[in-house]
Structure formats: C-alpha cells, structure tokens
Coordinates of C-alpha atoms in Angstrom, one line a residue:
M90 CA 8.5 34.7 -5.7
G91 CA 6.1 36.1 -8.3
E92 CA 7.1 33.3 -10.6
C93 CA 4.4 31.1 -9.2
G94 CA 1.3 33.1 -9.5
G95 CA -0.5 36.2 -10.5
R96 CA -3.2 37.5 -12.8
G97 CA -3.3 36.3 -16.4
V98 CA -0.7 33.5 -16.0
E99 CA -0.9 30.0 -17.4
Y100 CA 1.3 27.0 -16.9
N101 CA 3.0 26.5 -20.2
G102 CA 5.8 24.2 -21.3
L103 CA 3.9 21.0 -20.8
G104 CA 4.7 19.4 -24.1
D105 CA 7.0 16.5 -24.7
D106 CA 10.0 18.7 -25.3
D107 CA 9.5 20.3 -21.9
E108 CA 8.9 16.9 -20.3
R109 CA 12.3 15.6 -21.6
S110 CA 13.9 18.8 -20.5
R111 CA 12.7 18.3 -17.0
N112 CA 13.7 14.7 -16.9
K113 CA 17.2 15.6 -18.1
H114 CA 17.8 17.5 -14.9
N115 CA 16.6 14.7 -12.7
N116 CA 18.5 11.4 -13.1
F117 CA 16.9 9.7 -10.1
Q118 CA 14.5 6.9 -10.8
K119 CA 10.8 7.9 -11.2
V120 CA 7.9 6.4 -9.5
S121 CA 5.7 4.1 -11.7
V122 CA 2.0 3.4 -11.4
V123 CA 2.0 0.4 -9.0
P124 CA 4.1 2.1 -6.2
L125 CA 2.1 5.3 -6.8
V126 CA -1.2 3.5 -6.2
F127 CA 0.1 2.3 -2.8
L128 CA 1.6 5.7 -2.0
I129 CA -1.9 7.2 -2.6
F130 CA -3.4 4.3 -0.6
Y131 CA -1.2 5.2 2.4
E132 CA -1.7 9.0 1.9
V133 CA -5.4 8.4 2.3
S134 CA -6.0 5.2 4.2
G135 CA -3.5 2.5 5.0
G136 CA -6.3 0.1 5.8
P137 CA -9.2 0.1 8.4
F138 CA -7.0 1.0 11.4
G139 CA -8.7 4.1 12.9
I140 CA -12.3 3.6 11.5
E141 CA -13.5 2.0 14.7
D142 CA -14.6 5.3 16.1
S143 CA -17.3 5.6 13.4
V144 CA -19.1 2.6 14.9
Q145 CA -18.8 4.0 18.4
A146 CA -20.0 7.4 17.3
A147 CA -23.0 6.3 15.2
G148 CA -23.5 2.5 15.2
P149 CA -23.0 0.0 12.3
L150 CA -25.6 1.3 9.8
L151 CA -24.4 4.9 9.7
A152 CA -20.8 3.7 9.8
I153 CA -21.3 1.5 6.7
L154 CA -23.4 4.1 4.9
G155 CA -20.8 6.7 5.7
F156 CA -18.1 4.7 3.9
V157 CA -20.4 4.1 1.0
V158 CA -21.8 7.6 0.5
F159 CA -18.8 9.7 1.7
P160 CA -16.6 8.8 -1.2
F161 CA -19.2 10.2 -3.7
V162 CA -19.5 13.4 -1.7
W163 CA -15.8 14.0 -1.0
S164 CA -13.3 11.4 -2.2
I165 CA -14.3 11.2 -5.9
P166 CA -14.5 15.0 -6.4
E167 CA -11.2 15.5 -4.6
A168 CA -9.5 12.7 -6.7
L169 CA -10.9 14.2 -9.9
I170 CA -9.6 17.6 -9.1
T171 CA -6.2 16.2 -8.2
A172 CA -6.1 14.3 -11.5
E173 CA -6.9 17.4 -13.6
M174 CA -4.7 19.9 -11.7
G175 CA -1.9 17.4 -11.0
T176 CA -1.5 16.7 -14.8
M177 CA -1.9 20.4 -15.5
F178 CA 0.9 21.3 -13.1
P179 CA 3.2 18.1 -13.0
E180 CA 5.8 19.3 -10.5
N181 CA 6.7 19.1 -6.9
G182 CA 4.6 21.6 -4.9
G183 CA 1.3 20.3 -6.2
Y184 CA -1.6 22.2 -4.7
V185 CA 0.6 25.1 -3.7
V186 CA 1.3 25.8 -7.3
W187 CA -2.4 25.4 -8.2
V188 CA -3.4 28.0 -5.7
A189 CA -0.5 30.3 -6.5
S190 CA -1.2 30.3 -10.2
A191 CA -4.9 31.1 -9.6
L192 CA -4.8 33.5 -6.6
G193 CA -1.2 34.7 -6.4
P194 CA 1.9 33.8 -4.3
F195 CA 0.5 35.0 -1.0
W196 CA -2.4 32.6 -1.0
G197 CA -0.1 29.9 -2.5
F198 CA 2.1 30.2 0.5
Q199 CA -0.9 30.1 2.9
Q200 CA -2.0 26.9 1.2
G201 CA 1.4 25.4 1.6
W202 CA 1.6 26.4 5.3
M203 CA -1.8 25.0 6.2
K204 CA -1.4 21.8 4.2
W205 CA 2.1 21.2 5.5
L206 CA 1.0 21.8 9.1
S207 CA -2.0 19.5 8.7
G208 CA 0.2 16.9 7.1
V209 CA 2.7 17.0 10.0
I210 CA -0.2 16.8 12.5
D211 CA -1.5 13.8 10.6
N212 CA 1.8 12.2 10.7
A213 CA 2.0 12.6 14.4
L214 CA -1.0 10.3 14.6
Y215 CA 0.7 7.2 13.2
P216 CA 3.0 6.5 16.1
V217 CA 0.0 6.9 18.4
L218 CA -2.1 4.4 16.4
F219 CA 0.9 2.0 16.2
L220 CA 1.3 2.0 19.9
D221 CA -2.4 1.8 20.6
Y222 CA -2.6 -1.5 18.7
L223 CA 0.5 -2.9 20.4
K224 CA -0.4 -1.9 23.9
S225 CA -3.0 -4.7 24.3
G226 CA -0.1 -7.2 23.8
I227 CA 2.6 -5.0 25.4
P228 CA 1.0 -3.0 28.2
A229 CA 4.2 -1.0 28.9
L230 CA 3.7 0.9 25.7
G231 CA 0.4 2.4 27.0
G232 CA 2.2 5.4 28.5
G233 CA 5.2 6.8 30.3
P234 CA 8.9 6.7 29.2
P235 CA 8.6 3.4 27.3
R236 CA 5.9 5.0 25.0
T237 CA 8.0 8.2 24.6
L238 CA 11.1 6.2 23.7
A239 CA 9.1 4.0 21.2
V240 CA 7.7 7.2 19.5
L241 CA 11.3 8.5 19.1
I242 CA 12.7 5.3 17.7
L243 CA 9.9 4.9 15.3
T244 CA 10.2 8.5 14.0
V245 CA 13.9 8.3 13.5
A246 CA 13.8 4.9 11.7
L247 CA 11.0 5.9 9.3
T248 CA 12.6 9.3 8.7
Y249 CA 15.7 7.5 7.6
M250 CA 13.7 5.4 5.1
N251 CA 12.4 8.6 3.5
Y252 CA 15.9 9.9 3.3
R253 CA 17.0 6.9 1.3
G254 CA 14.7 7.6 -1.6
L255 CA 11.1 7.9 -2.9
T256 CA 11.4 4.8 -5.1
I257 CA 12.3 2.7 -2.1
V258 CA 9.4 4.2 -0.2
G259 CA 7.1 3.4 -3.1
W260 CA 8.0 -0.3 -3.3
V261 CA 8.1 -0.6 0.5
A262 CA 4.5 0.8 0.4
V263 CA 3.5 -2.0 -2.0
F264 CA 4.8 -4.7 0.3
L265 CA 3.3 -3.1 3.4
G266 CA 0.0 -2.6 1.7
V267 CA -0.4 -6.2 0.7
F268 CA 0.7 -7.4 4.1
S269 CA -1.7 -5.0 5.9
I270 CA -4.7 -6.1 3.8
L271 CA -4.2 -9.9 4.0
P272 CA -5.2 -10.5 7.6
F273 CA -8.6 -8.8 7.1
I274 CA -9.3 -10.9 4.0
F275 CA -8.6 -14.0 6.2
M276 CA -10.7 -12.6 9.0
G277 CA -13.6 -12.1 6.7
L278 CA -13.4 -15.7 5.5
V279 CA -13.3 -17.2 9.0
A280 CA -16.2 -14.9 10.0
I281 CA -18.6 -16.1 7.4
P282 CA -20.4 -18.7 9.7
R283 CA -20.9 -16.0 12.3
I284 CA -22.2 -13.2 10.0
D285 CA -25.7 -12.0 11.0
P286 CA -26.7 -9.3 8.4
S287 CA -29.3 -7.9 10.8
R288 CA -26.5 -6.5 12.9
W289 CA -25.5 -4.2 10.0
F290 CA -28.8 -2.3 10.4
A291 CA -28.4 -1.3 14.0
C292 CA -29.0 2.4 14.4
D293 CA -30.0 4.9 17.1
L294 CA -30.3 8.4 15.7
R295 CA -30.9 9.7 19.2
N296 CA -27.4 8.6 20.3
V297 CA -25.0 9.8 17.6
N298 CA -21.8 11.8 18.2
W299 CA -21.9 13.7 14.9
N300 CA -18.6 15.5 15.5
L301 CA -16.7 12.2 16.1
Y302 CA -18.6 10.5 13.3
L303 CA -17.9 13.1 10.6
N304 CA -14.3 13.7 11.7
T305 CA -13.6 10.0 11.5
L306 CA -15.1 9.7 8.0
F307 CA -13.4 12.9 6.9
W308 CA -10.0 11.8 8.2
N309 CA -10.2 8.4 6.7
L310 CA -11.3 9.5 3.2
N311 CA -9.3 12.7 2.5
Y312 CA -5.8 13.6 1.5
W313 CA -6.2 12.5 -2.2
D314 CA -4.5 15.7 -3.2
S315 CA -1.3 15.0 -1.2
I316 CA 0.1 12.9 -4.0
S317 CA 0.3 16.0 -6.2
T318 CA 3.3 17.3 -4.3
L319 CA 5.2 14.3 -5.7
A320 CA 4.2 14.8 -9.3
G321 CA 7.7 15.9 -10.3
E322 CA 9.0 12.5 -9.2
V323 CA 6.4 10.5 -11.1
D324 CA 7.1 8.7 -14.4
N325 CA 4.9 10.2 -17.1
P326 CA 2.5 11.9 -14.6
K327 CA 0.0 12.9 -17.3
R328 CA -0.9 9.3 -17.8
T329 CA 0.2 7.7 -14.5
L330 CA -1.4 10.0 -12.0
P331 CA -5.1 9.7 -13.1
R332 CA -4.8 5.9 -13.4
A333 CA -3.2 5.5 -10.0
L334 CA -5.9 7.7 -8.4
F335 CA -8.6 5.5 -9.9
Y336 CA -7.1 2.2 -8.7
A337 CA -6.3 3.7 -5.3
L338 CA -9.9 4.8 -4.9
L339 CA -11.2 1.3 -5.4
L340 CA -8.6 -0.1 -3.0
V341 CA -9.3 2.4 -0.3
V342 CA -13.1 1.9 -0.3
F343 CA -12.7 -1.9 -0.4
G344 CA -10.2 -1.7 2.4
Y345 CA -12.7 0.0 4.7
L346 CA -16.0 -1.7 3.8
Y347 CA -14.8 -5.3 3.9
P348 CA -13.4 -5.3 7.5
L349 CA -16.3 -3.1 8.7
L350 CA -18.9 -5.5 7.4
T351 CA -17.0 -8.4 8.9
G352 CA -16.6 -6.8 12.4
T353 CA -20.1 -5.5 12.7
G354 CA -21.8 -8.5 11.2
A355 CA -19.9 -11.2 13.1
I356 CA -19.7 -9.7 16.6
P357 CA -22.6 -8.7 18.9
L358 CA -22.7 -4.9 19.1
D359 CA -21.2 -3.0 22.0
R360 CA -20.5 0.4 20.8
E361 CA -18.3 1.4 23.7
L362 CA -15.7 -1.2 22.7
W363 CA -15.3 0.2 19.2
T364 CA -12.2 2.4 19.8
D365 CA -8.7 2.5 18.4
G366 CA -7.3 -1.0 18.1
Y367 CA -10.6 -2.9 18.5
F368 CA -10.1 -4.8 15.2
S369 CA -7.3 -6.7 17.0
D370 CA -9.8 -7.8 19.6
I371 CA -12.2 -8.9 16.9
A372 CA -9.5 -10.8 15.3
K373 CA -8.8 -12.7 18.5
I374 CA -12.5 -13.6 18.9
L375 CA -12.8 -14.8 15.3
G376 CA -9.4 -16.4 14.7
G377 CA -7.6 -16.7 18.0
V378 CA -4.4 -15.2 19.3
F379 CA -2.5 -15.8 16.1
L380 CA -4.9 -13.7 14.1
R381 CA -4.8 -10.9 16.7
W382 CA -1.0 -10.8 16.4
W383 CA -1.3 -10.8 12.6
V384 CA -3.7 -7.8 12.7
Q385 CA -1.5 -6.0 15.2
G386 CA 1.6 -6.6 13.0
A387 CA -0.4 -5.4 10.0
S388 CA -1.3 -2.3 11.9
A389 CA 2.3 -1.7 12.8
L390 CA 3.4 -2.0 9.2
S391 CA 0.4 0.0 7.9
N392 CA 1.3 2.9 10.2
M393 CA 4.9 2.7 8.9
G394 CA 3.5 3.0 5.4
M395 CA 1.3 5.9 6.2
F396 CA 4.1 7.7 8.0
V397 CA 6.6 7.4 5.2
A398 CA 4.0 8.3 2.5
E399 CA 2.9 11.4 4.4
M400 CA 6.4 12.5 5.2
S401 CA 7.3 12.1 1.5
S402 CA 4.4 14.3 0.5
D403 CA 5.2 16.9 3.2
S404 CA 8.9 17.1 2.5
Y405 CA 8.6 17.2 -1.3
Q406 CA 6.0 20.0 -0.9
L407 CA 8.6 22.1 0.9
L408 CA 11.1 21.3 -1.9
G409 CA 8.5 22.4 -4.5
M410 CA 7.8 25.6 -2.7
A411 CA 11.5 26.4 -2.5
E412 CA 11.9 25.6 -6.2
R413 CA 9.2 28.3 -6.9
G414 CA 10.9 30.8 -4.6
M415 CA 8.4 30.7 -1.8
L416 CA 10.8 29.3 0.8
P417 CA 14.6 29.8 1.2
E418 CA 16.8 28.0 -1.3
F419 CA 18.2 25.5 1.3
F420 CA 14.8 23.8 1.3
S421 CA 15.4 22.8 -2.4
K422 CA 18.7 21.0 -1.7
R423 CA 18.6 17.2 -2.3
S424 CA 20.5 14.5 -0.6
R425 CA 22.7 12.1 -2.7
Y426 CA 19.6 9.9 -2.9
G427 CA 17.6 12.7 -4.5
T428 CA 15.5 13.3 -1.4
P429 CA 14.7 16.7 0.2
L430 CA 16.9 16.5 3.3
V431 CA 15.9 19.7 5.0
G432 CA 12.2 19.1 4.3
I433 CA 12.4 15.7 5.8
L434 CA 14.1 17.0 8.9
F435 CA 11.6 19.8 9.4
S436 CA 8.7 17.3 9.0
A437 CA 10.2 14.8 11.4
S438 CA 10.7 17.6 14.0
G439 CA 7.1 18.6 13.7
V440 CA 6.0 15.0 14.3
L441 CA 8.0 14.7 17.4
L442 CA 6.7 18.0 18.8
L443 CA 3.0 17.0 18.2
S444 CA 3.2 13.3 19.2
W445 CA 1.9 14.1 22.7
M446 CA -1.6 14.8 21.4
S447 CA -4.4 12.2 21.7
F448 CA -5.9 10.5 18.7
Q449 CA -9.1 12.4 18.6
E450 CA -7.4 15.8 19.2
I451 CA -5.0 15.1 16.3
V452 CA -7.8 14.2 13.9
A453 CA -9.9 17.2 14.8
A454 CA -7.0 19.7 14.5
E455 CA -5.7 18.4 11.2
N456 CA -9.2 18.3 9.7
F457 CA -9.8 21.9 10.7
L458 CA -6.6 23.1 8.9
Y459 CA -7.1 20.8 6.0
C460 CA -10.6 22.2 5.4
F461 CA -9.3 25.7 4.8
G462 CA -6.7 24.4 2.4
M463 CA -9.4 22.5 0.5
I464 CA -11.5 25.6 0.1
L465 CA -8.5 27.4 -1.5
E466 CA -8.1 24.4 -3.9
F467 CA -11.7 24.5 -4.9
I468 CA -11.5 28.2 -5.6
A469 CA -8.3 27.7 -7.6
F470 CA -9.9 24.8 -9.6
I471 CA -12.9 26.9 -10.6
R472 CA -10.9 30.1 -11.2
L473 CA -8.5 28.4 -13.6
R474 CA -11.4 26.8 -15.4
I475 CA -13.1 30.2 -15.9
K476 CA -10.0 32.3 -16.6
Y477 CA -8.1 29.8 -18.8
P478 CA -10.5 27.4 -20.3
T479 CA -8.1 26.6 -23.2
A480 CA -5.1 25.8 -21.0
S481 CA -3.5 22.4 -21.5
R482 CA -5.1 19.8 -19.3
P483 CA -3.8 16.3 -20.1
Y484 CA -6.6 14.9 -18.0
R485 CA -9.8 17.0 -17.7
V486 CA -12.8 16.3 -15.5
P487 CA -15.5 15.6 -18.0
V488 CA -17.8 18.4 -17.0
G489 CA -18.1 22.1 -18.1
T490 CA -17.6 25.1 -15.9
I491 CA -21.1 24.9 -14.4
G492 CA -20.6 21.2 -13.8
A493 CA -17.3 21.9 -12.0
V494 CA -19.0 24.4 -9.8
L495 CA -21.8 21.9 -8.9
M496 CA -19.2 19.2 -8.3
V497 CA -17.5 21.2 -5.5
I498 CA -20.7 22.3 -3.7
P499 CA -21.3 19.1 -1.7
P500 CA -17.8 18.8 -0.4
T501 CA -17.8 22.6 0.4
V502 CA -21.0 22.1 2.4
L503 CA -19.3 19.2 4.2
I504 CA -16.3 21.4 5.0
C505 CA -18.7 23.9 6.6
V506 CA -20.3 21.2 8.7
V507 CA -16.9 19.9 9.9
L508 CA -15.7 23.4 10.8
A509 CA -18.9 24.2 12.6
L510 CA -18.6 21.0 14.7
A511 CA -15.1 21.7 15.8
S512 CA -14.5 22.2 19.5
F513 CA -13.5 25.6 20.8
K514 CA -10.0 24.4 21.7
V515 CA -9.4 23.0 18.3
M516 CA -10.8 26.1 16.6
I517 CA -8.7 28.5 18.6
V518 CA -5.4 26.6 18.1
S519 CA -6.1 26.1 14.4
I520 CA -7.0 29.7 13.7
A521 CA -3.9 30.8 15.6
A522 CA -1.8 28.5 13.4
M523 CA -3.4 30.1 10.3
L524 CA -2.7 33.6 11.5
F525 CA 0.9 32.7 12.0
G526 CA 1.1 31.8 8.3
F527 CA -0.3 35.3 7.5
I528 CA 2.7 36.8 9.5
L529 CA 5.3 34.3 8.3
Q530 CA 5.0 35.0 4.5
P531 CA 5.7 38.8 4.8
C532 CA 8.6 38.0 7.1
L533 CA 10.1 35.7 4.5
K534 CA 9.6 38.4 1.9
L535 CA 11.4 40.9 4.1
L536 CA 14.3 38.4 4.6
E537 CA 14.5 38.0 0.9
K538 CA 14.5 41.8 0.3
K539 CA 17.2 42.3 2.9
R540 CA 19.2 39.4 1.4
W541 CA 19.5 37.7 4.7
L542 CA 18.3 34.4 3.2
R543 CA 18.7 33.3 -0.4
F544 CA 15.6 32.6 -2.5
S545 CA 15.6 31.5 -6.1
V546 CA 13.3 29.9 -8.7
S547 CA 14.6 26.7 -10.3
S548 CA 15.6 27.0 -13.9
D549 CA 14.5 23.4 -14.5
L550 CA 10.8 24.3 -14.1
P551 CA 8.6 25.6 -16.9
D552 CA 7.7 29.3 -16.6
F553 CA 4.3 30.7 -15.9
R554 CA 3.6 32.8 -19.0
P555 CA 0.6 34.8 -20.2
S556 CA -1.6 32.6 -22.4
E557 CA -1.4 33.3 -26.1
N558 CA -5.2 32.8 -26.2
E559 CA -5.9 35.1 -23.3
N560 CA -5.4 38.8 -22.6
A561 CA -1.7 39.2 -23.2
A562 CA -1.8 42.6 -21.5
E563 CA -2.2 41.0 -18.1
T564 CA 1.2 40.8 -16.4
L565 CA 2.8 38.6 -13.8
V566 CA 2.9 39.6 -10.2
E567 CA 6.3 41.1 -9.4

C-alpha cells in the first residue's frame, strides 16, 4: 500500500515508452476528446435541471451573477488543478493518487473514501430529479410504491449501461447531451418576444436563503476533478484531458446562463415557484404542452447521462485504488467489457440505499463531504509544487508557487462558508461518515497483514520513485 505515497516520491515513467507500455496492457478502446467533453459535462452539470433553487433562494439577479462569478472562484481553479494533476498522474484513481503521493497512503485512502461517498450520494440525486420532472405529467411517480419501483428500475438499467463499457457510455453521453440542450435553445428563441431585461435585476438582499443559494451554486459547478479517476481510460490523456476540460467549461456555463436568462426574463417572477422541475412549467407557458414534454424528456435523458457518468467515475476510482493496493484485489477485476464490475455493484448499492433522501438533503450532504476532499486536493497540489517543482507536468497551470497558493485561496474561503452554513443534521452525519473512514483504513491494513484479504499493486502502473533531482535519501513509506 505504500506504493502510492510517502515522502520524497515522484510519479515517474510518464514518457512515451511508459505510455506505450501501459496501453499494451489495456486492449480496450480509449475515450477520445468529444465523448470526454460530454462525460465532464455530465460529471459537473448535465444541463440546467436543478438550478431553479438558486432563483428561489436569492432572486434572478443573484442567481445570474452566481453563475457568472462562481466559475471564476471555483470551477476554473478546480479545472486547472485537474488538468495539471490529471496529466501528471494519468491513471485510474485520479485525485486519490494525487493526495497519496503528496501526503501518504492514509490520507490518500481518506480522500478516496470521502470522494466516493460524496459521488454515490450525488448519484442518488439523479433518480430523484428524474422523477420530480415527470411527476407533473405522471402524478403517480410523486411517491409511494410506484416511485420506489421506478427508482429501482432506473438504477438497474443505467448500471447495466456502465457494465457494458466506458466508450459506450461516452458516446451515449454525447447523444444525451445534445438532446438535453436542444429544447432550451428552442425555448430561448420562442421566448424572445416576451423577454423583459428589467426582470433580470430583481433582488431583495433582505430575503436571501444563503445556505440554499450557495449549496445550489456549489453543487451545479463542482466535480471537475471527477474525470481524473478515468484518466487511465483516456486516449493520450496528456493532450486530451486539458482540451476536454476547457471545452466542457464553456459548455457548462452556457448551459446554465442561457436557460436562466430565458426563464427569469420571459416569466413574471414568483420565487416560490422556482423549485425542482420548474423549467418544464416555463416551457409549457412559452411553447405549450409539446415543449413541456420535450423539456421533461430532456431532463430524463440528462439524469441518465449524469448517472452513468458519475457511476463511471466512482467505479473506476475504486478500481484505481485497488490497483494501488489501497483496496482488496477483487476491486481491480474487470468484466469482459473492461469495466470494474465490483466497483459498479458497490456504487449501485450505495445509490439504492440513499435514494430515500430529499433533493436538498442530498445536495447539502454531498457538498459537505466534497469540501473536505477538495481541501486535501488543494494541499496536495501546493505540496507537490513545492516539494517537486521539476517533476514532469505535461500540462502546467501557468503560475508559480505563490500564484498557485493565491489561486486556491478563494475556493478555500468558499469551502469554509459552505461548511459553516451546513445544518446540524448534515454536519453530524457527514462527520460520522468521515470518522468511519478513519477506522476503515486501519481495519483494511489489518486484514492485509493477516492475509484474510488479498491486496496487490498492479504491475502495469509506473512506480513512484525518488526524484533524481530531489533528495534521494528520502524513502518510500513502507
């Protein structure tokens, strides 16, 4: 397990020879730039479904400003860090490997546990959103056994899609993404005669639910780092990953602002109506029943896309952790389609167990856990910059060490605000989950020591070795 982190270690073997060596051991088709853009799109966004609460919480002006300013405070720094670290460590496991290489295997495991759990919580949200959009047309899906059965069927069907292969998931994401964006483009066009720009400036600072507002922004604009757990499945990740992150950032911001400007500018404001699924009601007002069904269908497909993208990230993260000896070896076993079967089953089980939670509870809980994971990522980013400034970084954020520190200060402040605004219930549950991770890692080490479970480090992966340019006397963690 010490293979993935410790003092004085650097990720070597990133040259062309090592890239060919890694590809030789994986004959499955790699993900190219276009499917990767839409996988990132669905990891982060999936369209405007779920942003309605920002208007309810703060009104049109703050909602619009939030989706303009927030990307500069959070999304761009996170995407830049993902591009640098993801090309420095182009393997499955992503941020787990970053933290393990900077802070050691214990903290690497904690990062994996918190991020996997927040990802599974996030995935439990998509069946909820899917049914919230359909319940206006099919009231029986609003609760009771029909809703429970629908969640089960959705989870099983989408889990099977993940089982069939990441390349299939990627191109399905492309189709779903295009279909999900089209009705909002059409809605914006038919809304032009109704647009009143003065409605965009409605604001009442005395009536702002800051907790709901920030959690909605944070949930809709984070998870840029999730794609790093699939880096081992990407074709030429050193070039493809940074480009895909850039294109996805543009797509995500456009996918939020365009519908938000349409809905708030064309419809008289009633903040209480801006809840999950309200865009389908706006579509009916602007374009009739046909457009409402189109938006609802787009929501259904969008939630399918977000589900399969998030499950891919979560399951490949578990595979990457197993390949680095952090989890039992059976997590690294692939199906005949090259997919991590055990990781998919674990992730699907977590989704079913958490699907009873409400939308806002899910968002708050996953944001809390995600924040702690991001703090570890920021620390790892800065520590590796300071300790190993000459390490190979195919993409490097164009700032020095001081600039890197300054870059992570605004998102760190935002993290502190989100954590401070969390409800007591969310705080207690999330901290308990984190503490469970502190217990789980030593227990797994004991199982490994007793040889009750088999752990191994994949021979296909490059080693972490002391840098020739650094202090060679520093040694790996046992």
